[in-house]
Amino acid sequence: QVQLVESGGGLVQAGGSLRLSCAASGRTFSRRAMGWFRQAPGKEREFVAVISWSVISTYYADSVKGRFTISRDNAKNTVYLQMNNLKPEDTAVYYCGVSPQTTGRNQIFTSKSDYEYWGLGAQVTVSS
């Protein structure tokens, strides 16, 4: 019933940019945070960025601060991740996630266990 589809991944050289999109269908996601996680081969899925329903609050992993920007368009049920100055260590499958409905409009989550829905992932490969 609920489906999240990531797009915008691909192969890019170090220093380049990509913009990921995640469009949700099946229902709207009012008062839910949306986030991005990534998983490299042989590693755990790790937090990248999150944005609250109100779009007031954002938070980024230290490894991507200053390079990545998360945004969302609630009317389109879509979250974005603008990735600039990409590095080889950014290579991973990127997943978007949606949290359970929150009490307020400004809540964010950084643990993968806090998320209710997930997309299937988009491959991002950064060459040296």
PDB file of N, CA, C and O in Angstrom, residues 19 36 51 60 69-73 78-82:
ATOM      1  N   ARG A  19      21.751  14.445  -7.158  1.00  0.00           N
ATOM      2  CA  ARG A  19      20.567  14.786  -6.386  1.00  0.00           C
ATOM      3  C   ARG A  19      19.639  13.589  -6.347  1.00  0.00           C
ATOM      4  O   ARG A  19      19.143  13.151  -7.387  1.00  0.00           O
ATOM      5  N   TRP A  36      17.432  10.041   5.228  1.00  0.00           N
ATOM      6  CA  TRP A  36      18.260   9.277   4.305  1.00  0.00           C
ATOM      7  C   TRP A  36      19.290   8.483   5.093  1.00  0.00           C
ATOM      8  O   TRP A  36      19.936   9.011   6.008  1.00  0.00           O
ATOM      9  N   ILE A  51      15.024  15.297   8.071  1.00  0.00           N
ATOM     10  CA  ILE A  51      14.310  16.562   8.079  1.00  0.00           C
ATOM     11  C   ILE A  51      12.938  16.338   8.704  1.00  0.00           C
ATOM     12  O   ILE A  51      12.286  15.330   8.448  1.00  0.00           O
ATOM     13  N   TYR A  60      22.469  16.293  10.236  1.00  0.00           N
ATOM     14  CA  TYR A  60      23.325  15.561   9.317  1.00  0.00           C
ATOM     15  C   TYR A  60      24.397  14.783  10.055  1.00  0.00           C
ATOM     16  O   TYR A  60      24.875  15.202  11.113  1.00  0.00           O
ATOM     17  N   THR A  69      22.666  18.343   1.442  1.00  0.00           N
ATOM     18  CA  THR A  69      21.534  19.131   1.889  1.00  0.00           C
ATOM     19  C   THR A  69      20.252  18.336   1.696  1.00  0.00           C
ATOM     20  O   THR A  69      19.969  17.865   0.595  1.00  0.00           O
ATOM     21  N   ILE A  70      19.476  18.199   2.764  1.00  0.00           N
ATOM     22  CA  ILE A  70      18.204  17.508   2.686  1.00  0.00           C
ATOM     23  C   ILE A  70      17.076  18.533   2.600  1.00  0.00           C
ATOM     24  O   ILE A  70      17.140  19.593   3.225  1.00  0.00           O
ATOM     25  N   SER A  71      16.053  18.225   1.826  1.00  0.00           N
ATOM     26  CA  SER A  71      14.891  19.089   1.702  1.00  0.00           C
ATOM     27  C   SER A  71      13.671  18.222   1.423  1.00  0.00           C
ATOM     28  O   SER A  71      13.797  17.032   1.125  1.00  0.00           O
ATOM     29  N   ARG A  72      12.493  18.811   1.527  1.00  0.00           N
ATOM     30  CA  ARG A  72      11.282  18.049   1.239  1.00  0.00           C
ATOM     31  C   ARG A  72      10.192  18.956   0.697  1.00  0.00           C
ATOM     32  O   ARG A  72      10.163  20.155   0.968  1.00  0.00           O
ATOM     33  N   ASP A  73       9.292  18.354  -0.051  1.00  0.00           N
ATOM     34  CA  ASP A  73       8.129  19.029  -0.586  1.00  0.00           C
ATOM     35  C   ASP A  73       6.926  18.223  -0.129  1.00  0.00           C
ATOM     36  O   ASP A  73       6.616  17.182  -0.708  1.00  0.00           O
ATOM     37  N   THR A  78       7.567  14.147  -1.231  1.00  0.00           N
ATOM     38  CA  THR A  78       8.890  13.846  -1.752  1.00  0.00           C
ATOM     39  C   THR A  78       9.977  14.454  -0.877  1.00  0.00           C
ATOM     40  O   THR A  78       9.850  15.593  -0.422  1.00  0.00           O
ATOM     41  N   VAL A  79      11.044  13.695  -0.660  1.00  0.00           N
ATOM     42  CA  VAL A  79      12.218  14.185   0.037  1.00  0.00           C
ATOM     43  C   VAL A  79      13.407  14.104  -0.907  1.00  0.00           C
ATOM     44  O   VAL A  79      13.492  13.203  -1.743  1.00  0.00           O
ATOM     45  N   TYR A  80      14.330  15.054  -0.774  1.00  0.00           N
ATOM     46  CA  TYR A  80      15.479  15.148  -1.661  1.00  0.00           C
ATOM     47  C   TYR A  80      16.774  15.139  -0.856  1.00  0.00           C
ATOM     48  O   TYR A  80      16.813  15.514   0.310  1.00  0.00           O
ATOM     49  N   LEU A  81      17.833  14.725  -1.512  1.00  0.00           N
ATOM     50  CA  LEU A  81      19.168  14.816  -0.931  1.00  0.00           C
ATOM     51  C   LEU A  81      20.116  15.321  -2.004  1.00  0.00           C
ATOM     52  O   LEU A  81      20.441  14.596  -2.946  1.00  0.00           O
ATOM     53  N   GLN A  82      20.530  16.568  -1.862  1.00  0.00           N
ATOM     54  CA  GLN A  82      21.519  17.151  -2.758  1.00  0.00           C
ATOM     55  C   GLN A  82      22.903  16.814  -2.227  1.00  0.00           C
ATOM     56  O   GLN A  82      23.239  17.156  -1.092  1.00  0.00           O
TER      57      GLN A  82
END
